XYZ file of C-alpha atoms in Angstrom:
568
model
C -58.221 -77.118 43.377
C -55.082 -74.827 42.680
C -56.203 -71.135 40.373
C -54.165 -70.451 37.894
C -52.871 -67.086 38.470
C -52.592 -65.575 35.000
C -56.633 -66.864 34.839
C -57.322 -64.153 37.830
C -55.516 -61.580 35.990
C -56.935 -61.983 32.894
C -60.724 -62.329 34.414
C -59.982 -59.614 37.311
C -58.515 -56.986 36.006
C -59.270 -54.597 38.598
C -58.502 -56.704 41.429
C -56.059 -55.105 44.558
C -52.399 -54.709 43.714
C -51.226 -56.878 46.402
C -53.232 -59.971 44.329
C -50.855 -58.961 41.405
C -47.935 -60.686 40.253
C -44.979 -58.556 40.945
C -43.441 -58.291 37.672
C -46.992 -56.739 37.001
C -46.680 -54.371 39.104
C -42.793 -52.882 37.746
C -44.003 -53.195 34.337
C -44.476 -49.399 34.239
C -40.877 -48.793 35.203
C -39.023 -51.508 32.905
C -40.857 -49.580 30.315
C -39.747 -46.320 31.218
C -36.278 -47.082 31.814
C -35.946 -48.588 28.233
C -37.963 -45.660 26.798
C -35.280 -43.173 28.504
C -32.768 -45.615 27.362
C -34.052 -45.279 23.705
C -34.670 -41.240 23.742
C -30.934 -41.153 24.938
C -29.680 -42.978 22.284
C -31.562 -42.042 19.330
C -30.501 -37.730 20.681
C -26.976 -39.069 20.856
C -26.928 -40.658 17.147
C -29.283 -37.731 15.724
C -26.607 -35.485 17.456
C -23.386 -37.722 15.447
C -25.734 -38.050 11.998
C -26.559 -34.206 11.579
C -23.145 -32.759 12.922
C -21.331 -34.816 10.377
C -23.105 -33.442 7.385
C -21.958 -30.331 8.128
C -18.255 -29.198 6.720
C -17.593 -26.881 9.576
C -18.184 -29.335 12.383
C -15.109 -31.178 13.165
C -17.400 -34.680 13.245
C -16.412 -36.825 10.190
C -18.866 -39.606 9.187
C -16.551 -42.521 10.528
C -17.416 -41.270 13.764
C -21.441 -42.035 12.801
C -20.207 -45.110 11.122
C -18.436 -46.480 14.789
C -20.948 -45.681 16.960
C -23.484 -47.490 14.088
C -21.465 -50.546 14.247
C -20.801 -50.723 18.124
C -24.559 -50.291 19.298
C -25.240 -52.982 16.344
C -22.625 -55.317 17.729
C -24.258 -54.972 21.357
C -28.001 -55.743 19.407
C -26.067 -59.193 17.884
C -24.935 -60.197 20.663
C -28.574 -59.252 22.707
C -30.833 -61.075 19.688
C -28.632 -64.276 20.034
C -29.082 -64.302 23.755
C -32.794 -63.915 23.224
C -32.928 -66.696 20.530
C -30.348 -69.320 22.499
C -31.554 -68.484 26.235
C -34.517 -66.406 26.497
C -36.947 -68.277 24.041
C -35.595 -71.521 25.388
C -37.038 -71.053 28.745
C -39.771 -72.826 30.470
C -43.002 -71.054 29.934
C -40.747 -68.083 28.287
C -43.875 -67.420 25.306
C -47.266 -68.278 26.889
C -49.378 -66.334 23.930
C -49.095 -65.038 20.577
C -50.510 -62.148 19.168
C -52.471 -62.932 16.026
C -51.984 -59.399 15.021
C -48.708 -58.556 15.289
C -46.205 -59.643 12.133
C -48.724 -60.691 9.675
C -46.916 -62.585 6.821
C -47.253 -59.962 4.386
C -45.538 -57.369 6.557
C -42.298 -60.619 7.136
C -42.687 -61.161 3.630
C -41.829 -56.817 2.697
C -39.087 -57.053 5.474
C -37.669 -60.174 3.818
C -37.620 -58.233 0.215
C -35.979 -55.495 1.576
C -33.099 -56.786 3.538
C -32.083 -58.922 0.043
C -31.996 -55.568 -1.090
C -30.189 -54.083 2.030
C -27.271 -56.867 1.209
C -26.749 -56.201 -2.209
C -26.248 -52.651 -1.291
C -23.711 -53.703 1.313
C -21.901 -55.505 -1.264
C -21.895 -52.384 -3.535
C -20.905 -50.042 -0.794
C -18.015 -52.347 0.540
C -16.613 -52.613 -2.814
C -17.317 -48.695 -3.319
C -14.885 -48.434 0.168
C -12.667 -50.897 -0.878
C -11.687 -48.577 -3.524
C -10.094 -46.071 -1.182
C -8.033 -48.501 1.460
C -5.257 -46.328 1.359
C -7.278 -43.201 2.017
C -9.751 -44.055 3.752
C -10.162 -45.470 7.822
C -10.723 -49.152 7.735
C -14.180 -48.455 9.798
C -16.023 -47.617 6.276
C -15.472 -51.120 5.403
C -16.034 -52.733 8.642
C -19.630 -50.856 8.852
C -21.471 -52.317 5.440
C -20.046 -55.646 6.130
C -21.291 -55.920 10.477
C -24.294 -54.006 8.817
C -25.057 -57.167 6.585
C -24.795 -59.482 9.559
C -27.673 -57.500 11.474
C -29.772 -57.592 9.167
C -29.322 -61.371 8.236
C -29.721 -61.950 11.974
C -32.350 -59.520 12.845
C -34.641 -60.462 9.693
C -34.742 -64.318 11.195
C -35.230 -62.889 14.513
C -38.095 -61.022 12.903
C -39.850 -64.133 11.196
C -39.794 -65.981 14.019
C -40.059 -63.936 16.993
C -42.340 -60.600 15.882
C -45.595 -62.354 17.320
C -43.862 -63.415 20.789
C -45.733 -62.694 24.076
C -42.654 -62.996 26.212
C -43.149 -63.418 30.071
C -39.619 -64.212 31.103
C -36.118 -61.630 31.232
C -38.967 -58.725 31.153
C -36.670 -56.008 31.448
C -33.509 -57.303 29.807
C -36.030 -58.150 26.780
C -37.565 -54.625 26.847
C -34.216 -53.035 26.679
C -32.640 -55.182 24.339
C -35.973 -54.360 21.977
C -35.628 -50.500 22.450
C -31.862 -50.456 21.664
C -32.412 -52.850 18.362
C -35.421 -50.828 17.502
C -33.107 -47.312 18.301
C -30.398 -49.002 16.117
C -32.732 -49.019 13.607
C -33.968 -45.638 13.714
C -29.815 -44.419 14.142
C -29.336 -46.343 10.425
C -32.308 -44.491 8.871
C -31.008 -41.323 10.330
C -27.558 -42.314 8.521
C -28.888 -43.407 5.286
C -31.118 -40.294 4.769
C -28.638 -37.888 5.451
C -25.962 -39.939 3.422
C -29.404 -40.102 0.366
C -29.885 -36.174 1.113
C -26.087 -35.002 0.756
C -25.748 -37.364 -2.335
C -29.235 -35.488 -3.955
C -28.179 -31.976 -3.261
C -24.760 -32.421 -4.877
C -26.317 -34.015 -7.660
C -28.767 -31.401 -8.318
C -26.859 -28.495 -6.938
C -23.503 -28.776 -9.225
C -23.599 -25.242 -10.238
C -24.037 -24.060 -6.704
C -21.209 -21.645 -5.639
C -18.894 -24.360 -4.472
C -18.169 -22.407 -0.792
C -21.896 -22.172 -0.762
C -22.396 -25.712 -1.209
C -19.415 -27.092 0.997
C -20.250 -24.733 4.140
C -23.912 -26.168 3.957
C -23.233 -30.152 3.537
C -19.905 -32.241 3.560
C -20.893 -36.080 3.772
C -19.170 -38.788 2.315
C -18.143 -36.302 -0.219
C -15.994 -34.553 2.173
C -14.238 -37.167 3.598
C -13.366 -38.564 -0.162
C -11.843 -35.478 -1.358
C -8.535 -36.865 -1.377
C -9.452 -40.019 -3.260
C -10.372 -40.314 -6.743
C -12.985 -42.909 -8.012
C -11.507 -42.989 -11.645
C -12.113 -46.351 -12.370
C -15.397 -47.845 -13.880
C -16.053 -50.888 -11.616
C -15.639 -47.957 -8.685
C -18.098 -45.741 -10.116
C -20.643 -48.446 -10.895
C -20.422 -49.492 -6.904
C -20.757 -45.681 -6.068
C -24.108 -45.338 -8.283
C -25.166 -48.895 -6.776
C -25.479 -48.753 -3.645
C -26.866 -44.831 -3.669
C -30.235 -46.493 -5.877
C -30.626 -49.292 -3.477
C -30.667 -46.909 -0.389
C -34.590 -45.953 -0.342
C -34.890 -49.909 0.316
C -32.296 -49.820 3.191
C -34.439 -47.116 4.251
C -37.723 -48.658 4.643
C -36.357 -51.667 5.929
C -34.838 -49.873 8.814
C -38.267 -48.466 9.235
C -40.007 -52.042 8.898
C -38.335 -53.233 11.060
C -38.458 -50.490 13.941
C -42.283 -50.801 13.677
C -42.389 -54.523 14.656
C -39.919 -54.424 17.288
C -42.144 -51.631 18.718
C -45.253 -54.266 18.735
C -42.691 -56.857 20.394
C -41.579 -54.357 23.145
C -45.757 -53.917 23.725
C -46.354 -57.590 23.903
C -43.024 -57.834 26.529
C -45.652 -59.176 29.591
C -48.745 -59.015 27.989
C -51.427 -61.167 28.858
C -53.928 -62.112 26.439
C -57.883 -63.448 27.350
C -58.562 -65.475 24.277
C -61.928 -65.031 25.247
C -61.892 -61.419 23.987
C -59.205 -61.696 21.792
C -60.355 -62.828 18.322
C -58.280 -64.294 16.347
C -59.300 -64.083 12.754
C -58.067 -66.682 10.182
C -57.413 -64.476 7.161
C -56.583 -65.998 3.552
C -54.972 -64.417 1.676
C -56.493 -64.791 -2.294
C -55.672 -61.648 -4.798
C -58.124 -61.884 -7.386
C -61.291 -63.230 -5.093
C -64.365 -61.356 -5.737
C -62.991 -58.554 -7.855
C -63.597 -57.112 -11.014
C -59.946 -56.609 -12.035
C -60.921 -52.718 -12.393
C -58.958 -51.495 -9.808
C -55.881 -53.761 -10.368
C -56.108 -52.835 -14.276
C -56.373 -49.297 -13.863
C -54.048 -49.498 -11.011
C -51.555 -51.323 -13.133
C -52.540 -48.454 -15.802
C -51.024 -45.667 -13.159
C -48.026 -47.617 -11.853
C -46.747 -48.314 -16.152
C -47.945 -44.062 -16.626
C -45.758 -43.296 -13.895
C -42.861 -44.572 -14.660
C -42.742 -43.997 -17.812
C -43.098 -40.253 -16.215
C -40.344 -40.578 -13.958
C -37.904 -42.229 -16.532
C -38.745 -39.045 -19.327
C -38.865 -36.557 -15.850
C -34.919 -37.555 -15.012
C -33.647 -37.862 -18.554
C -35.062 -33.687 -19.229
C -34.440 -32.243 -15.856
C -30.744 -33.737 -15.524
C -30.173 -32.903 -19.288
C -27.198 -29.983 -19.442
C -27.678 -30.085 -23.222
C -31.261 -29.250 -22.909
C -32.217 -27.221 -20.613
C -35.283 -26.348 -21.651
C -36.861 -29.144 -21.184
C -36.903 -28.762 -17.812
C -40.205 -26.733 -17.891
C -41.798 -29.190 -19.982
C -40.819 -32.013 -17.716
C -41.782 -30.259 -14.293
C -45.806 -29.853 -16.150
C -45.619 -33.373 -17.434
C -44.670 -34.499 -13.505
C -47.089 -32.227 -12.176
C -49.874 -32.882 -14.089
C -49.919 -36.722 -14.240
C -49.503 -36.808 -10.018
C -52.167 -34.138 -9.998
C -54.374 -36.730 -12.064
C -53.330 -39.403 -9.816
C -53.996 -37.870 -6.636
C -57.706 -36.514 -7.689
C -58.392 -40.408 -8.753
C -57.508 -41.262 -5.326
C -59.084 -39.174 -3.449
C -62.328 -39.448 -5.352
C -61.842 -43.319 -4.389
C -61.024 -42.891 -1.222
C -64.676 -40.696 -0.586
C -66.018 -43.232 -2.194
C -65.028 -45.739 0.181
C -66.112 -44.114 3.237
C -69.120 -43.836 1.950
C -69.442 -47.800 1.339
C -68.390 -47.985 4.781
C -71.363 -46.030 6.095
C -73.564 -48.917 4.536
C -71.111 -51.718 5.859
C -72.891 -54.189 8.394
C -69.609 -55.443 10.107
C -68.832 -54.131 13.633
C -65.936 -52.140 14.976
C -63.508 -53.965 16.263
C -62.548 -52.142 19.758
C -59.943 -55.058 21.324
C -56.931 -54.409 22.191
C -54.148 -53.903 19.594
C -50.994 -52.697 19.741
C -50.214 -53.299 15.996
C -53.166 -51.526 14.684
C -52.879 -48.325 16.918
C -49.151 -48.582 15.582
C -50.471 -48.461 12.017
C -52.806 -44.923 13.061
C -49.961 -43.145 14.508
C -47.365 -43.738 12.046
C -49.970 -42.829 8.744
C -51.082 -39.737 11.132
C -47.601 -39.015 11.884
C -45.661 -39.972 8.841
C -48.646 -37.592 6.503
C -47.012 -34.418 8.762
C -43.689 -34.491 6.272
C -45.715 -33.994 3.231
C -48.624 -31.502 4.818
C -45.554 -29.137 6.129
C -44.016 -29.530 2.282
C -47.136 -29.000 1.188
C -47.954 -25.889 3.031
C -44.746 -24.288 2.614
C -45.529 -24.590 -1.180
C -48.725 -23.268 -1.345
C -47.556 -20.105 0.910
C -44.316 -19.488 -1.899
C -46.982 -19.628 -4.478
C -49.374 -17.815 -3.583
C -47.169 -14.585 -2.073
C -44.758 -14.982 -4.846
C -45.074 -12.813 -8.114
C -45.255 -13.725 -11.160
C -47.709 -16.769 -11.609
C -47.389 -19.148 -14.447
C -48.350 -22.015 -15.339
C -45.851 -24.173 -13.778
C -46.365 -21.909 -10.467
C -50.691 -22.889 -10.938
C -50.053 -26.798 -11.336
C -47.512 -26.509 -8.174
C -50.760 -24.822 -6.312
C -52.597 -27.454 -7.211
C -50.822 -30.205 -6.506
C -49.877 -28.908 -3.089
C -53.429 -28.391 -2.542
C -54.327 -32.349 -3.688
C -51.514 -33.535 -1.576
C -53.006 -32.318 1.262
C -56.965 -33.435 0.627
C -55.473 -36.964 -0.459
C -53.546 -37.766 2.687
C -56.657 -36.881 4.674
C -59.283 -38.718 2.819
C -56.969 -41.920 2.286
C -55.848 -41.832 6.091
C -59.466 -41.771 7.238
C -60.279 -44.459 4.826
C -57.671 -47.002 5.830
C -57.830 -46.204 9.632
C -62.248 -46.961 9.492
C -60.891 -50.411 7.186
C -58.404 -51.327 10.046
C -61.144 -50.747 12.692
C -63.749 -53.524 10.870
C -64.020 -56.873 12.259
C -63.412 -59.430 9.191
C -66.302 -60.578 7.125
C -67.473 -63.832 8.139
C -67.571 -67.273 5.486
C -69.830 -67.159 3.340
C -69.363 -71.176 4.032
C -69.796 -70.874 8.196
C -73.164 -71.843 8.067
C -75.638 -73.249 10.694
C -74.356 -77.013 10.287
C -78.228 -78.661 9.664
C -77.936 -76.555 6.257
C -74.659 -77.025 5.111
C -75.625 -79.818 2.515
C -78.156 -77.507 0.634
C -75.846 -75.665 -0.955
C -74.874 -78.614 -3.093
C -78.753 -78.897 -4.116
C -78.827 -78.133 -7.347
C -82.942 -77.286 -7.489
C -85.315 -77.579 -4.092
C -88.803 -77.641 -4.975
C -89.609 -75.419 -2.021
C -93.238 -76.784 -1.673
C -91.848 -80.496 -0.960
C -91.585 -82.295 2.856
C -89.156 -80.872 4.854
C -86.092 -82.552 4.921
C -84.159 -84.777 7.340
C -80.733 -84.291 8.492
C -78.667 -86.635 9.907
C -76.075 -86.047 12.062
C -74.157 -87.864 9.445
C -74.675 -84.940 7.292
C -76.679 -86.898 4.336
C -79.918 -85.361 3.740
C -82.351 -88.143 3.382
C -86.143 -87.092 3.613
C -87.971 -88.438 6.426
C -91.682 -89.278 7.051
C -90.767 -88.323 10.790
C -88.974 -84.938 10.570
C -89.396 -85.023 14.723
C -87.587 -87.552 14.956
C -84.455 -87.812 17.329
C -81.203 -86.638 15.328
C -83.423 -85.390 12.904
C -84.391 -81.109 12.354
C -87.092 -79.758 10.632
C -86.189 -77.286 8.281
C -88.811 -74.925 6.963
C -89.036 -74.076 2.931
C -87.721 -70.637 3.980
C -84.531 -71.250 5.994
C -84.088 -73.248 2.440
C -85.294 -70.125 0.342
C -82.525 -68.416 2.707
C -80.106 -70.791 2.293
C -79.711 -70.631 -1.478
C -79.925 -67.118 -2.208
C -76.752 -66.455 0.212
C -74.404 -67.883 -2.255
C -75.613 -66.270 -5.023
C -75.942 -62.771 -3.272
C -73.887 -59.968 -4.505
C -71.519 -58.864 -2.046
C -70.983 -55.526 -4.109
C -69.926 -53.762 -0.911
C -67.171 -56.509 -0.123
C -66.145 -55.860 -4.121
C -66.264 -52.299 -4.107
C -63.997 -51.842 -1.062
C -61.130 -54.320 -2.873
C -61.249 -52.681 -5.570
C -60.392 -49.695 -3.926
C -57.908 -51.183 -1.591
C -55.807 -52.767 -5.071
C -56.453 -49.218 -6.424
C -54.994 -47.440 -3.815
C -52.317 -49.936 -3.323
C -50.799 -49.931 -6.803
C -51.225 -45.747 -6.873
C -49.312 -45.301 -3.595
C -46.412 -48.100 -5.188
C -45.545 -44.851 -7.723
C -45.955 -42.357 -5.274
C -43.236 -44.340 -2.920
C -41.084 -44.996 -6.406
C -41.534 -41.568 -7.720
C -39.941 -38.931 -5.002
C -37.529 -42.228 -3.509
C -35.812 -43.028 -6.850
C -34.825 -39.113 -7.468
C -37.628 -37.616 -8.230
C -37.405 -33.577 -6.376
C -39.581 -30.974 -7.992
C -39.014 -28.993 -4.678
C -35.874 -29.185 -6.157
C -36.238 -28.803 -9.592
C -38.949 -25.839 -9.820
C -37.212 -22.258 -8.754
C -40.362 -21.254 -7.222
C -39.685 -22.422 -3.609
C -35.611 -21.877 -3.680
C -36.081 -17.862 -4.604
C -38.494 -17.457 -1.828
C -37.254 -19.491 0.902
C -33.226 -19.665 0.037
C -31.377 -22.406 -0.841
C -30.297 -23.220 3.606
C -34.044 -23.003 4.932
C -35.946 -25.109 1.840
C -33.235 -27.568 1.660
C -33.458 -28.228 5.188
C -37.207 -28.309 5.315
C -37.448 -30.608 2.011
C -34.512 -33.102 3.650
C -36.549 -33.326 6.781
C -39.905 -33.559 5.915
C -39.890 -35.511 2.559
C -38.473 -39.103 3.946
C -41.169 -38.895 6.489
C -43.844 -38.797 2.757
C -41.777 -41.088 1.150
C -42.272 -43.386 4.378
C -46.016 -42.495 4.394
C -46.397 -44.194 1.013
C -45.319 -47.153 1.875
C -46.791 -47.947 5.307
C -49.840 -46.951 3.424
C -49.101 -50.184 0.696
C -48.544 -52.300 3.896
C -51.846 -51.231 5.767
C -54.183 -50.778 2.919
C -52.998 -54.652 1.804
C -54.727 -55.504 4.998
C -58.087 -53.682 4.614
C -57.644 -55.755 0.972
C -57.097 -58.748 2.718
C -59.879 -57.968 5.700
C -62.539 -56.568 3.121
């Protein structure tokens, strides 16, 4: 009898090297050639992105723009090869990981690449505007940028839960350069957001000030005048649909990071569960947390809508003190909520009867590293708030609800973090309807008079009673496995509740939170408190490097705290 050989690896893994297969054995250095690969990139287009937004470096942004569209060319041409060749192979996919790409994580992807399109419709037409000014690269980039995405989102759906075991390190390389293309775009798009915010909000800025600091697309256009209204309508377009061009970039970086894990893996389906999870909204809730959720989401942006009208007002400026307490106080509302729910759910937890879930995945230690690292942005902001506040003189009100809200920031990062990562770690709750299969026709017993025979159960699954409950086929079930098995139905599962509640809660709060700072929303900005103490170079710099890393924090938090919904 021939042994499989992937059988002895999965049921000896400690077994002598010289047993192992040797693509085993180089996995270690196919992943550390495309990890060198990737840190070389990613320096190279970090080096492009942040020497173009400066005026006084001779690096214009159609530099950024052709090394964006080569390296996304090469990624094409790598995912089609994958698709046409690699996926075709014999005993190319031998597993799947349940965990990786659930559908509501496809599903966000899917939303915002149709969003990603329409902005490279605006943005070509926005280029289009300035043929005769501008190189022909700006155009070419929005529309080879479209095609990626189209390409890469269907290589997403139907690849993100691959196990691949063939083309190892062509695979792993062609993963870490799509992924690095990713994170290059991001870069881009930030920068591009960044420059586009500070000249909004900076206009009375002494113009050498402002042009030494940050040039951008705004620089390069100087030439060119946008005078007509179909122009300025693309300009305005496609700078509102960048913070979904953002996260999609991000999306998307995350699950080809789970794909370049599973690039060899071997899985033991006798250790790794695979847990059928349905997907049903409303199930065993009390529509408190979506209602008061809801409640939030309509508050804030009603806030953000009266926030941008007062701040941006020239007419009126002093509003802007009026708007800055209004925006302070309802977030600092908003975050105390959540943090009192998020307490409240670790202490549920401590009552919870499922186990921890210790197996292997890469997707869920994914999840813990990017809400530990991603909550860094806003604790730096944070902290650099509280120490302007507190060693600057005077202190008024506006300077208190600043404290304050720096100080919530922090607490509600911390408590929601440690709340979704002990969610993530909890094995699914069983059926209520996986019962032991001799009792799973009492349950449509509408009364059992509990002092009667026993019943008979057939293997046929009709309970008939039986003068011989001994019988062959036939079990004997006592008047308290019955007792037992109609009281599970109608137990209350307020624990189960409880935690959805807070999951919808949290889900719909961190929705405005995302929406707030992403659609213009910049109190660091907007309040003078942290520009006269820092300078305009150093906070600017801080605020544009720290804040997309919150804004990202938001919503990866939607995406995992929809799973400890889903899971609860």
């Amino acid at each position: 009898m021939t042994e499989d050989p992937t059988g002895s690896l999965r049921h000896h893994p400690h077994s002598s090297p010289l047993t192992h297969n040797p693509k085993e054995i180089w996995k270690k250095g196919g992943r550390m050639f495309s990890v060198l690969l990737a840190i070389n990139l990613v320096l190279l287009a970090c080096t492009l992105v942040s020497s173009a937004a400066f005026n006084k470096v001779a690096v214009h942004d159609y530099d950024v723009f052709f090394m964006l569209t080569i390296i996304m060319l090469i990624c094409i041409a790598w995912i089609l090869f994958y698709l046409i060749v690699t996926a075709k192979r014999r005993d190319a996919i031998l597993y799947k990981d349940s965990h990786a790409g659930p559908v509501w994580l496809r599903g966000g992807l899917v939303l915002f690449a149709i969003f990603t399109l329409v902005m490279d419709v605006f943005k070509t037409g926005y280029y289009s505007s300035f043929l005769n000014c501008l190189s022909a690269i700006k155009i070419i980039y929005p529309l080879v940028q479209a095609v990626f995405v189209i390409i890469q989102t269907y290589f997403l759906w139907i690849s993100a839960k691959d196990c691949v075991h063939v083309h190892l390190d062509v695979t792993r390389c062609g993963l870490m350069l799509t992924l690095t293309t990713n994170l290059a775009v991001w870069m881009s798009a930030v920068t591009d957001e960044s420059v586009h915010k500070a000249h909004t909000k900076f206009q009375n800025v002494t113009e050498g000030t402002h042009r030494w600091i940050m040039k951008g697309n705004f620089g390069s256009t100087e030439s060119c005048s946008c005078d007509s209204q179909i122009c300025q309508i693309f300009q305005s377009g496609y700078f509102w649909l960048y913070p979904f061009n953002i996260e999609y970039s991000l999306f998307a970086s995350a699950m080809l990071y789970v794909m370049w894990k599973n690039v060899g893996r071997l899985i033991d389906h006798h250790t790794h569960h695979i847990h059928h999870l349905k997907f049903r909204l409303f199930r065993r809730t009390f529509f408190v947390g979506i209602i008061l959720g809801l409640f939030i989401l309509v508050s804030g942006l009603a806030v953000l809508i009266i926030y941008e009208v007062q701040v941006n007002s020239s007419s009126q400026p002093d509003k802007k003190d009026e708007a800055l307490i209004m925006y302070y106080t309802f977030n600092i509302v908003c975050l105390s909520l959540m943090s009192l729910v998020c307490i409240g759910g670790s202490i549920v937890y401590r009552f919870d009867k499922r186990d921890m879930d210790h197996h292997k995945n890469p997707t869920r230690t994914l999840d813990m590293a990017l809400l530990l690292g991603a909550a860094l942005g806003q604790y730096a902001i944070s902290y650099y708030s509280i120490v302007a506040v507190v060693a600057s003189t005077p202190r008024d009100a506006i300077s208190a609800l600043n404290l304050t809200y720096s100080l919530l920031m922090i607490a509600q990062h911390t408590f929601q973090n440690i709340f979704i990562i002990e969610g993530l770690h909890r094995q699914p709750p069983e059926d209520d309807h996986k019962i032991h299969p001799h009792q799973k026709d009492l349950y449509g017993l509408t009364f059992v008079n509990i002092n009667a025979v026993s019943l008979r159960v057939p293997e046929s699954g009709s309970a008939q009673p039986s003068p011989l409950p001994h019988s062959q086929g036939a079990v004997a079930i006592q008047p308290s496995d019955v007792v037992q098995s109609i009281m599970i139905p109608k137990k209350v599962k307020w624990r189960r509740k409880f935690l959805k509640e807070i999951s919808l809660f949290l889900l719909l709060c961190n929705i405005i939170l995302w929406i707030m700072p992403a659609f213009g929303a910049r109190p660091q900005f907007d309040n003078d408190k942290e520009l006269s103490f820092y300078g305009y170079s150093m906070w600017a710099a801080i605020v544009d490097i720290c804040l997309p890393f919150g804004i990202f924090y938001r919503m990866h938090a939607v995406a995992s705290l929809l799973e400890v919904y889903i899971m609860s």
